CSV table of N, CA and C and ligand atoms in Angstrom, one decimal:
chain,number,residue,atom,x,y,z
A,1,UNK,N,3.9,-12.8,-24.2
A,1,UNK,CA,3.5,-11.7,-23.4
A,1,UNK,C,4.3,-11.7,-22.1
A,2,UNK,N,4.8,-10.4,-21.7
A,2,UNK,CA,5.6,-10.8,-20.1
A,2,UNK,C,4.6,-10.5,-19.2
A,3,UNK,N,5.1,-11.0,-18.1
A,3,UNK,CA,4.4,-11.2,-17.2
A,3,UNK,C,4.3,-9.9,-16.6
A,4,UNK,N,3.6,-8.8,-15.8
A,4,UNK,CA,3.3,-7.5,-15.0
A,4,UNK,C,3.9,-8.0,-13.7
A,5,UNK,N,4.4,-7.3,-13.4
A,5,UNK,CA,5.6,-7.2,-11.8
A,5,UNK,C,4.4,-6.0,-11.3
A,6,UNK,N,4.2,-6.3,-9.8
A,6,UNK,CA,3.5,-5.4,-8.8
A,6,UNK,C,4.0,-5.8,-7.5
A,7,UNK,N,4.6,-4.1,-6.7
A,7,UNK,CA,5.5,-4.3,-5.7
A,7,UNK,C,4.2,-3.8,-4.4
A,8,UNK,N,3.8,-4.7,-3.7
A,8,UNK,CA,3.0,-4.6,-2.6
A,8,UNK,C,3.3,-4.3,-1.3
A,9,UNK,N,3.5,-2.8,-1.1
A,9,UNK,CA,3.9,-2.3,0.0
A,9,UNK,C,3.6,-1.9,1.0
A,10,UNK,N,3.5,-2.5,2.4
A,10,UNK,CA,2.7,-2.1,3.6
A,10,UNK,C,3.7,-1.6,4.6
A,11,UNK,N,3.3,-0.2,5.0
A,11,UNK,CA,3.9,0.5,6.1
A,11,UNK,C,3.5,-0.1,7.7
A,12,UNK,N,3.8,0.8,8.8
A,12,UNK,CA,3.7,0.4,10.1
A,12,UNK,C,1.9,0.1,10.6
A,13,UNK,N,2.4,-1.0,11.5
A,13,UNK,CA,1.2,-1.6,12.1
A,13,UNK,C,0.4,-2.5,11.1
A,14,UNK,N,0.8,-3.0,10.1
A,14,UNK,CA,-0.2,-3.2,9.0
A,14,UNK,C,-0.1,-4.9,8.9
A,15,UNK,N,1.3,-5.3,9.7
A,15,UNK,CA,1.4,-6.4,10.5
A,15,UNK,C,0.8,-6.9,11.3
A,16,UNK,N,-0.3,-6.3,11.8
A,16,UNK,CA,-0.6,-6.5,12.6
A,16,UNK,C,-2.0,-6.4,12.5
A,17,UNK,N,-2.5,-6.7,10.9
A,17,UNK,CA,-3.9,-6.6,11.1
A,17,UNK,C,-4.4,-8.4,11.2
A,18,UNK,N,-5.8,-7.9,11.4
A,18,UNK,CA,-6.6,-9.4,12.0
A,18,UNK,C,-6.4,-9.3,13.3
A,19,UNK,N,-5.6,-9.0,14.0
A,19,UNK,CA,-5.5,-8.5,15.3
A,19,UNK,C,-6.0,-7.3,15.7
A,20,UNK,N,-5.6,-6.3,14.9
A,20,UNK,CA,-5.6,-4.7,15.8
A,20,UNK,C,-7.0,-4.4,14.7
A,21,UNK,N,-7.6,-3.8,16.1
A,21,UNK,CA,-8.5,-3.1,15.6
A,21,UNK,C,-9.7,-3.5,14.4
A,22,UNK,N,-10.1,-5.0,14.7
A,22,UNK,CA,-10.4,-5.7,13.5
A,22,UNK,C,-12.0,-4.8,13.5
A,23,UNK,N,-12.9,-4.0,14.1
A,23,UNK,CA,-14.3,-3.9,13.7
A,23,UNK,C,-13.7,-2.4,12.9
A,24,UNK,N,-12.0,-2.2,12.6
A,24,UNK,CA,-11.7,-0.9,11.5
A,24,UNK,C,-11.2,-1.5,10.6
A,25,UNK,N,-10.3,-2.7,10.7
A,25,UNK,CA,-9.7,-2.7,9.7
A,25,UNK,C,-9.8,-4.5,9.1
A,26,UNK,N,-11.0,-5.0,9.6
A,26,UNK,CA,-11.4,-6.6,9.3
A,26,UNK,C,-10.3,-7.5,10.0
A,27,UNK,N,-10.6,-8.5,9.8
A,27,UNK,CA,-10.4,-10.2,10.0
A,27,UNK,C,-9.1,-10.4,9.8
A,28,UNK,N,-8.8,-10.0,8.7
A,28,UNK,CA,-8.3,-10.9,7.4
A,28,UNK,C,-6.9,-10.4,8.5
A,29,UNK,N,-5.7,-11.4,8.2
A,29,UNK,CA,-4.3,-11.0,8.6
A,29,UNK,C,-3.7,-10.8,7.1
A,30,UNK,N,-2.3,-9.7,7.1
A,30,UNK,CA,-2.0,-9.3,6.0
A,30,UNK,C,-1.3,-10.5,5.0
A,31,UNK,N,-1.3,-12.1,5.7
A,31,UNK,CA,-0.6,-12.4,5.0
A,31,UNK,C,-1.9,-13.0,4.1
A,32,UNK,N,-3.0,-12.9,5.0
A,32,UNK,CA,-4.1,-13.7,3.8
A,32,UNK,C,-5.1,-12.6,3.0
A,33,UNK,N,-4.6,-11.5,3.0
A,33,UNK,CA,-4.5,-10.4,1.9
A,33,UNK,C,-3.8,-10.4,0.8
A,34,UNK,N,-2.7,-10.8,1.3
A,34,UNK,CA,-1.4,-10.8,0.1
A,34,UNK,C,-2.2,-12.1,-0.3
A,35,UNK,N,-2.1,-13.2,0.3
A,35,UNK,CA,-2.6,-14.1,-0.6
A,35,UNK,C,-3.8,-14.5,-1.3
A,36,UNK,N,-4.7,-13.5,-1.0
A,36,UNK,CA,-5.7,-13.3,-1.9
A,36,UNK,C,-5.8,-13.0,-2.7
A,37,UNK,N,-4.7,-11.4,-2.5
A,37,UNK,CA,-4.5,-10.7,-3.7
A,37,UNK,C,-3.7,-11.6,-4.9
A,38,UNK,N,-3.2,-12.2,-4.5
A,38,UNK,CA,-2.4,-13.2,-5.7
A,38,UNK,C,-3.0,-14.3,-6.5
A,39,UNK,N,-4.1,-15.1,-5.5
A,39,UNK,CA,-5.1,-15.9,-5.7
A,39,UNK,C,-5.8,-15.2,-6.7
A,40,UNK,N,-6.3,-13.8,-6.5
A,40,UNK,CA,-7.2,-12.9,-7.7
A,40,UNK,C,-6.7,-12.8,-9.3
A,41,UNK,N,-5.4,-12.7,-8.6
A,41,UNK,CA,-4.5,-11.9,-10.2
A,41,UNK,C,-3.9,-13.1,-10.6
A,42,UNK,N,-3.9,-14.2,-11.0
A,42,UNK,CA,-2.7,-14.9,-11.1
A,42,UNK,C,-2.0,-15.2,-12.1
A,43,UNK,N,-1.9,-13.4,-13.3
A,43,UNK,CA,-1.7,-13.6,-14.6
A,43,UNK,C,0.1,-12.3,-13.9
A,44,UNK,N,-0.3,-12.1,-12.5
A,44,UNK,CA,0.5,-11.1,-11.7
A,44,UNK,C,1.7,-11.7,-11.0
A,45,UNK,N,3.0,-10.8,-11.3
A,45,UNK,CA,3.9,-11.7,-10.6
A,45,UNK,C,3.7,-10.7,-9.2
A,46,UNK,N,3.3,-10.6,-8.0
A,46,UNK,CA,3.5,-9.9,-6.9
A,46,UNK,C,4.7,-10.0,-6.2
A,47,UNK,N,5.2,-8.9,-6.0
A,47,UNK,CA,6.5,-9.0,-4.8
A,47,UNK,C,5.4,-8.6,-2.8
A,48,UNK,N,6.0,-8.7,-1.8
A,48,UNK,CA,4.9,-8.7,-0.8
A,48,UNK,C,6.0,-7.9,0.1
A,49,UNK,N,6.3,-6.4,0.6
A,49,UNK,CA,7.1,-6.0,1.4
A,49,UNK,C,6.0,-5.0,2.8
A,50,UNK,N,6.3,-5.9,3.9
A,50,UNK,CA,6.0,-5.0,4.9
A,50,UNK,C,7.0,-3.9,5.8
A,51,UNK,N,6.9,-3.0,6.0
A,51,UNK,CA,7.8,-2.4,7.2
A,51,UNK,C,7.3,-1.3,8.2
A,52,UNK,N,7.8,-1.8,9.7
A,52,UNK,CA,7.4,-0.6,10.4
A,52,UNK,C,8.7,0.3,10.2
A,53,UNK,N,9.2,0.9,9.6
A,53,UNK,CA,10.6,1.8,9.3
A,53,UNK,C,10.2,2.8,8.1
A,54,UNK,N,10.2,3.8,8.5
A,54,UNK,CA,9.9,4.6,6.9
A,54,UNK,C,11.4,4.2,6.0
A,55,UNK,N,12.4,4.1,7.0
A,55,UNK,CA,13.5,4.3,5.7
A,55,UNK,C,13.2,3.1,5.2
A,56,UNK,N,13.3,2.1,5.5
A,56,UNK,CA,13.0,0.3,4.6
A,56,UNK,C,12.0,0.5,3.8
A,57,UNK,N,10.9,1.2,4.2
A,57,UNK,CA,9.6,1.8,2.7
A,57,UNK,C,10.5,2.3,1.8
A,58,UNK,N,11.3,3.3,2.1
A,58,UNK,CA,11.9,4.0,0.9
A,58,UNK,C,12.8,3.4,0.4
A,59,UNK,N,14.1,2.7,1.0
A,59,UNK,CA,15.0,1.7,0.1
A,59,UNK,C,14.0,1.0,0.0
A,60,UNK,N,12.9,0.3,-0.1
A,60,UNK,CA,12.5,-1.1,-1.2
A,60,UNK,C,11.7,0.0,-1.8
A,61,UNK,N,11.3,1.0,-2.2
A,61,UNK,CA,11.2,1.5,-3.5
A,61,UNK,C,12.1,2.1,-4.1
A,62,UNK,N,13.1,2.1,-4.0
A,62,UNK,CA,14.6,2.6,-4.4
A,62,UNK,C,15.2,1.4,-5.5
A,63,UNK,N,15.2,0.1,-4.4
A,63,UNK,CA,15.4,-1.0,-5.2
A,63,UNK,C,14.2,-1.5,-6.3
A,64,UNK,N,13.1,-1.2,-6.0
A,64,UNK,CA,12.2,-1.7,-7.0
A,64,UNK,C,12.3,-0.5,-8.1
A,65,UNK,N,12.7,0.2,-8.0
A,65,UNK,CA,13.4,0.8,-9.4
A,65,UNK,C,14.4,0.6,-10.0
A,66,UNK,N,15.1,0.6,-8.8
A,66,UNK,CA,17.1,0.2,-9.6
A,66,UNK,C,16.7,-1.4,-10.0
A,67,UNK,N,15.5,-2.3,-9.6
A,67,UNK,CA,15.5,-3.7,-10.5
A,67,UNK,C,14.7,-3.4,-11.8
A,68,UNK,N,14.0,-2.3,-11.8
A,68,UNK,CA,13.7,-2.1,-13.1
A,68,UNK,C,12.6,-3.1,-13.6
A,69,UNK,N,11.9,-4.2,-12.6
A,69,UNK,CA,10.9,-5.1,-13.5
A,69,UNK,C,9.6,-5.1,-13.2
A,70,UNK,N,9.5,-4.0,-11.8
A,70,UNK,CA,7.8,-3.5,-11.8
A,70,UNK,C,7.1,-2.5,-12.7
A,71,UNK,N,6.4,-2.6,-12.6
A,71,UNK,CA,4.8,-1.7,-13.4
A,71,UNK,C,4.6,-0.3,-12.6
A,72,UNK,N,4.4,-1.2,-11.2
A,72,UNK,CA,3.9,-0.1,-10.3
A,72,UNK,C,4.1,-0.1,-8.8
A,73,UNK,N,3.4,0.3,-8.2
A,73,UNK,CA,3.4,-0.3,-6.4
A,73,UNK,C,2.5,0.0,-6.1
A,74,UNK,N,1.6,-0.9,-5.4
A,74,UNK,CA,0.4,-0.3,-4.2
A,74,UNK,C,0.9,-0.4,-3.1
A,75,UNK,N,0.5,0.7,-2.5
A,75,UNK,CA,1.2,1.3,-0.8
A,75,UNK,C,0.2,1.5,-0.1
A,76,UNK,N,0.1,0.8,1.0
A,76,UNK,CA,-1.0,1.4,2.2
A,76,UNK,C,0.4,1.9,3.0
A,77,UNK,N,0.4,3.5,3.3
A,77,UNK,CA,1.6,3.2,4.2
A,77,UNK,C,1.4,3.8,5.7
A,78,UNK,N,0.2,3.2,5.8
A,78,UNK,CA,-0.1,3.2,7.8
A,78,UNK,C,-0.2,5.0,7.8
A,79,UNK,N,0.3,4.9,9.1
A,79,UNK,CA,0.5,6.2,9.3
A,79,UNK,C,1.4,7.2,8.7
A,80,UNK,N,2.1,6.6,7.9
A,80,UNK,CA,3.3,7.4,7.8
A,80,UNK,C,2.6,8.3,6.5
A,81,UNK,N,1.8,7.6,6.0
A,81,UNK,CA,0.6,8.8,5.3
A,81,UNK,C,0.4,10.1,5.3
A,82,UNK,N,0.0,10.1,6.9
A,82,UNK,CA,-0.3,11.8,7.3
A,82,UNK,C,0.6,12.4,7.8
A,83,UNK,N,2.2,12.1,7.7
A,83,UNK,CA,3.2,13.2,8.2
A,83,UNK,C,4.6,12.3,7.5
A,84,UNK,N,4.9,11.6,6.3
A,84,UNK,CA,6.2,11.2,6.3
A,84,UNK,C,6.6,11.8,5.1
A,85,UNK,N,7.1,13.1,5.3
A,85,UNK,CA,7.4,14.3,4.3
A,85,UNK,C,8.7,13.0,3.7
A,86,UNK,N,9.5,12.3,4.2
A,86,UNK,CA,10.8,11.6,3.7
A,86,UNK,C,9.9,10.7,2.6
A,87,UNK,N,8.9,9.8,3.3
A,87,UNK,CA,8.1,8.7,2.0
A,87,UNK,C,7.7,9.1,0.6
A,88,UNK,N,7.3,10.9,1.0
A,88,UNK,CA,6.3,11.1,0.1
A,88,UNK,C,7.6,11.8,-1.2
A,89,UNK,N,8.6,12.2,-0.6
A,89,UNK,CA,10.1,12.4,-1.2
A,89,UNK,C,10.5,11.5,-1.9
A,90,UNK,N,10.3,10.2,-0.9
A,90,UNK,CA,10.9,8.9,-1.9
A,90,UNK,C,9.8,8.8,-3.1
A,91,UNK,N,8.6,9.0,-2.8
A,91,UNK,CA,7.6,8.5,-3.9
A,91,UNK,C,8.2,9.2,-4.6
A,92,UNK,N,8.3,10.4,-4.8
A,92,UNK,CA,8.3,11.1,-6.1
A,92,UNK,C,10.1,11.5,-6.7
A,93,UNK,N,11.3,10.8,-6.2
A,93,UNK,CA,11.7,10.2,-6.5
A,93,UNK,C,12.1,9.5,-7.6
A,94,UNK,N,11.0,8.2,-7.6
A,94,UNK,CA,11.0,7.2,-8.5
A,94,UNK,C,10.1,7.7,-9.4
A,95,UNK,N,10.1,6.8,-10.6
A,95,UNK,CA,9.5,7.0,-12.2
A,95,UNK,C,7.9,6.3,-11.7
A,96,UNK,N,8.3,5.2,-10.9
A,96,UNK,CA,7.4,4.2,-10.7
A,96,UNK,C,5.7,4.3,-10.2
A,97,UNK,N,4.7,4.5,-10.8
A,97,UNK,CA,3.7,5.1,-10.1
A,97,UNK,C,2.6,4.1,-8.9
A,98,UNK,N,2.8,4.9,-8.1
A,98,UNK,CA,2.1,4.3,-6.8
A,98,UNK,C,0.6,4.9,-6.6
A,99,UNK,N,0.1,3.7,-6.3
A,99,UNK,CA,-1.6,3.7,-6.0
A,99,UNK,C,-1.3,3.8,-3.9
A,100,UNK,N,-2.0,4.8,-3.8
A,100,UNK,CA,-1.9,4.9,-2.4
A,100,UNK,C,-3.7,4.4,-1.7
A,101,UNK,N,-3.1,3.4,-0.8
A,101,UNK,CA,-4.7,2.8,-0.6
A,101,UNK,C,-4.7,2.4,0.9
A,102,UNK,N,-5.9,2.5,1.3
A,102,UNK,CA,-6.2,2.3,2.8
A,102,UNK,C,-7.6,1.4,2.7
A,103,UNK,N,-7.5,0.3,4.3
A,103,UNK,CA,-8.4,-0.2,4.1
A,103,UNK,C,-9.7,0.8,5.0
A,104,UNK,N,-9.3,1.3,5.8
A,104,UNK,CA,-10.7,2.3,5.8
A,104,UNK,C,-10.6,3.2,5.4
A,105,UNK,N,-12.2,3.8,5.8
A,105,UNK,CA,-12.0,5.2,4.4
A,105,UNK,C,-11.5,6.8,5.6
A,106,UNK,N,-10.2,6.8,5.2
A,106,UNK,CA,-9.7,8.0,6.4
A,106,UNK,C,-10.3,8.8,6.1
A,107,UNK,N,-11.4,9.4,5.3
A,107,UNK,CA,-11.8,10.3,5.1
A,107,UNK,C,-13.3,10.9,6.3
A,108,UNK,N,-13.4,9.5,6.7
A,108,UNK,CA,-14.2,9.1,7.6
A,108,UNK,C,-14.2,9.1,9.1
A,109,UNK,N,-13.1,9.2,9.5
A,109,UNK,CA,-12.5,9.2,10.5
A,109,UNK,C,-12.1,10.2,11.6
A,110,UNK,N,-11.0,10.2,12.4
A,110,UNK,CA,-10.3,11.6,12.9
A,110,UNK,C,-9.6,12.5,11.8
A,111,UNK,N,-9.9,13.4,12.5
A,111,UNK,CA,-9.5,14.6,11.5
A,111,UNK,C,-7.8,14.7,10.7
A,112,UNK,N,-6.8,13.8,11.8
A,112,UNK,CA,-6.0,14.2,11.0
A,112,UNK,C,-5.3,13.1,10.0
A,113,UNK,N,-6.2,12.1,9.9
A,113,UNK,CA,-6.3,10.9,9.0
A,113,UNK,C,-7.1,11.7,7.2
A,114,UNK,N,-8.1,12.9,7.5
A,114,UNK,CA,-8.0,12.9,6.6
A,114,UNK,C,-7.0,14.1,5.3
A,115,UNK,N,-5.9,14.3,6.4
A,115,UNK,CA,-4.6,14.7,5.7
A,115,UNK,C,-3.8,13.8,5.6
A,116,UNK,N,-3.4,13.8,4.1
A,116,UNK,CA,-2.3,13.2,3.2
A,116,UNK,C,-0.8,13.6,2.5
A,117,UNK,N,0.0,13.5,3.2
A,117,UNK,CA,0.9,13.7,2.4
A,117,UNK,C,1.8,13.4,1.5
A,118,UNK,N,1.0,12.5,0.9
A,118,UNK,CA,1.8,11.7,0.3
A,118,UNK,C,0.8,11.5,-1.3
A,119,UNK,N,-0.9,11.7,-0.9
A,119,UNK,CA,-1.6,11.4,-2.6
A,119,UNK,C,-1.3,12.2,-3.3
A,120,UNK,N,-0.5,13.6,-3.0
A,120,UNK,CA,-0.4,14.5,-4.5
A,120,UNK,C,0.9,13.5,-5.3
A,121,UNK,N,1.8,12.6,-4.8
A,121,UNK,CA,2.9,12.3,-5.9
A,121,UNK,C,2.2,11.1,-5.9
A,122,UNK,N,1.6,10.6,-5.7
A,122,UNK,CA,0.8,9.3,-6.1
A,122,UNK,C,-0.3,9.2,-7.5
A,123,UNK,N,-0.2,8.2,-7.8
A,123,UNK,CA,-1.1,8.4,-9.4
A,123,UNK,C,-2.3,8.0,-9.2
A,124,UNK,N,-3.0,7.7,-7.7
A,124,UNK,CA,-4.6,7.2,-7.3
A,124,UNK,C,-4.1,7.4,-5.8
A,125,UNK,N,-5.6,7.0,-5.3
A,125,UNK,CA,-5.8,7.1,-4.2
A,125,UNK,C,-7.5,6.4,-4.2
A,126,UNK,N,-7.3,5.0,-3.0
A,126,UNK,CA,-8.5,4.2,-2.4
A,126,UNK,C,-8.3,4.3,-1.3
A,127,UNK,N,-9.4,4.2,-1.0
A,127,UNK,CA,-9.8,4.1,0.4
A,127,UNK,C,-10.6,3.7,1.1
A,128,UNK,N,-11.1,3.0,1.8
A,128,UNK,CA,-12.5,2.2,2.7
A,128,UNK,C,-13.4,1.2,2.0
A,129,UNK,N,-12.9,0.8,1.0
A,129,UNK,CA,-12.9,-1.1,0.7
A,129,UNK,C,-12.5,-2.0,1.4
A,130,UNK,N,-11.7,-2.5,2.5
A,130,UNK,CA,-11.4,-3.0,3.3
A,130,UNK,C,-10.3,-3.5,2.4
A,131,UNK,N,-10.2,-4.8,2.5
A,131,UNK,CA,-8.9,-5.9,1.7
A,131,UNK,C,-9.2,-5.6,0.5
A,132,UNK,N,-10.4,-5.1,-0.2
A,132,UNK,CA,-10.4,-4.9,-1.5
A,132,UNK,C,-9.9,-3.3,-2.2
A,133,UNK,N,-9.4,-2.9,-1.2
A,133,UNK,CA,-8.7,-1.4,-1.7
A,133,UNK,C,-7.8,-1.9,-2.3
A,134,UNK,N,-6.7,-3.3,-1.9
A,134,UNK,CA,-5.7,-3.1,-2.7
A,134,UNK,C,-6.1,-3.6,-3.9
A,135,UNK,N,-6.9,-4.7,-4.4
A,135,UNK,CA,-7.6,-5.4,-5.1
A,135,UNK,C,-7.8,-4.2,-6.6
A,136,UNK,N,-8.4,-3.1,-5.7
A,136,UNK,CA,-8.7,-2.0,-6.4
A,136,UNK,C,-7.3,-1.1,-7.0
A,137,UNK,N,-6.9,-1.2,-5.9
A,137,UNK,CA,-5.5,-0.7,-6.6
A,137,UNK,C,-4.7,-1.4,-7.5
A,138,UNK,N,-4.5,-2.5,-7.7
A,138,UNK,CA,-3.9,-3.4,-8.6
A,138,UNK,C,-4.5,-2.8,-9.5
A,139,UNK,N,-6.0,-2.9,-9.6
A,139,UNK,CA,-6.9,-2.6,-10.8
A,139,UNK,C,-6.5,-1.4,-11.6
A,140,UNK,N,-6.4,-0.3,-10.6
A,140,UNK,CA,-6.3,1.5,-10.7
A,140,UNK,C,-4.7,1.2,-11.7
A,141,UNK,N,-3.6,0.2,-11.2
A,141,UNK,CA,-2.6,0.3,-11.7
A,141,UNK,C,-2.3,0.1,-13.5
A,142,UNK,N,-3.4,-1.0,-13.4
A,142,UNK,CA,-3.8,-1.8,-14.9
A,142,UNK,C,-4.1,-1.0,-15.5
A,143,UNK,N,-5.2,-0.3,-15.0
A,143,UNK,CA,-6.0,0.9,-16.1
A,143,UNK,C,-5.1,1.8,-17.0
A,144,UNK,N,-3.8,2.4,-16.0
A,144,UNK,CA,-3.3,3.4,-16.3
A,144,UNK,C,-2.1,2.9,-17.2
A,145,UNK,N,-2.1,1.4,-17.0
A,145,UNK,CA,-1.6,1.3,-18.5
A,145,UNK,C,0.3,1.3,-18.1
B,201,DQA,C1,-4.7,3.0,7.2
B,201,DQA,C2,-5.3,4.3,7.7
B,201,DQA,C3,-4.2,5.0,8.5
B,201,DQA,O1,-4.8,6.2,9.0
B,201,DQA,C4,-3.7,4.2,9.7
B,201,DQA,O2,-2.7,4.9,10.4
B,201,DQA,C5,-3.3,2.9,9.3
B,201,DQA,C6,-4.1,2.1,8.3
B,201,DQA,C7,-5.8,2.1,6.5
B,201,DQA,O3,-5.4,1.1,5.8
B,201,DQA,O4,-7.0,2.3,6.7
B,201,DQA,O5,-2.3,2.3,9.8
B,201,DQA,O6,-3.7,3.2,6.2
């Protein structure tokens, strides 16, 4: 059996959780997310890419196609969610299908958190699970096979 490749991609500020804003976005710091997430799966090879730069979101999903050995990608991608007409370009793009996930539920929030520009080329969308959106997303990725 080969192993499932999953490219874990976090946009701006997302470095900076456990710090910012923890009674929105929890405790946990992203690297003990990522390593949860891998603690959970560990039948999963995970790749772990953060960036505050939309273009670095888009080359590492450029490259995680031209490597040809992922499944999928889960993407929280901060803010660049509600206005990065270039990311949501790059998503659709690639073959590769992306689970777009947040740890709170923007739906909940200021008004222009709950516009998205980026779920229509995305194959899911979570939201306000906290660390377990991505958890959920891995999941959302499995399903779809
Ligand atoms: C977020 C929600 C976004 O609106 C915000 O800009 C973030 C984090 C989330 O995970 O809840 O940076 O994507």
């Amino acid at each position: 059996m080969s192993t499932i490749s999953i490219l874990v991609l976090n946009g701006p500020n997302l470095s900076r959780l456990g710090k910012r804003e923890p009674e929105i976005y929890g405790h946990l710091s992203l690297d003990d997310i990522n390593r949860e997430l891998a603690r959970s799966f560990p039948d999963i090879s995970f790749e772990f890419f953060q960036s505050e730069h939309e273009g670095s979101l888009a080359e590492k999903l450029f490259e995680a196609e031209d490597r040809g050995c992922f499944s999928g990608v889960v993407l929280n991608a901060g803010a660049f969610t509600h206005y990065s007409i270039a990311l949501r370009d790059a998503i659709s793009s690639v073959q590769l299908p992306v689970i777009e996930v947040h740890l709170s539920n923007v739906h909940a929030r200021e008004a222009f958190r709950r516009t998205s520009v980026i779920s229509e080329v995305c194959a899911g969308v979570i939201s306000g699970f906290g660390a377990n959106s991505y958890h959920l997303g891995v999941r959302g990725l499995l399903a779809k096979g």
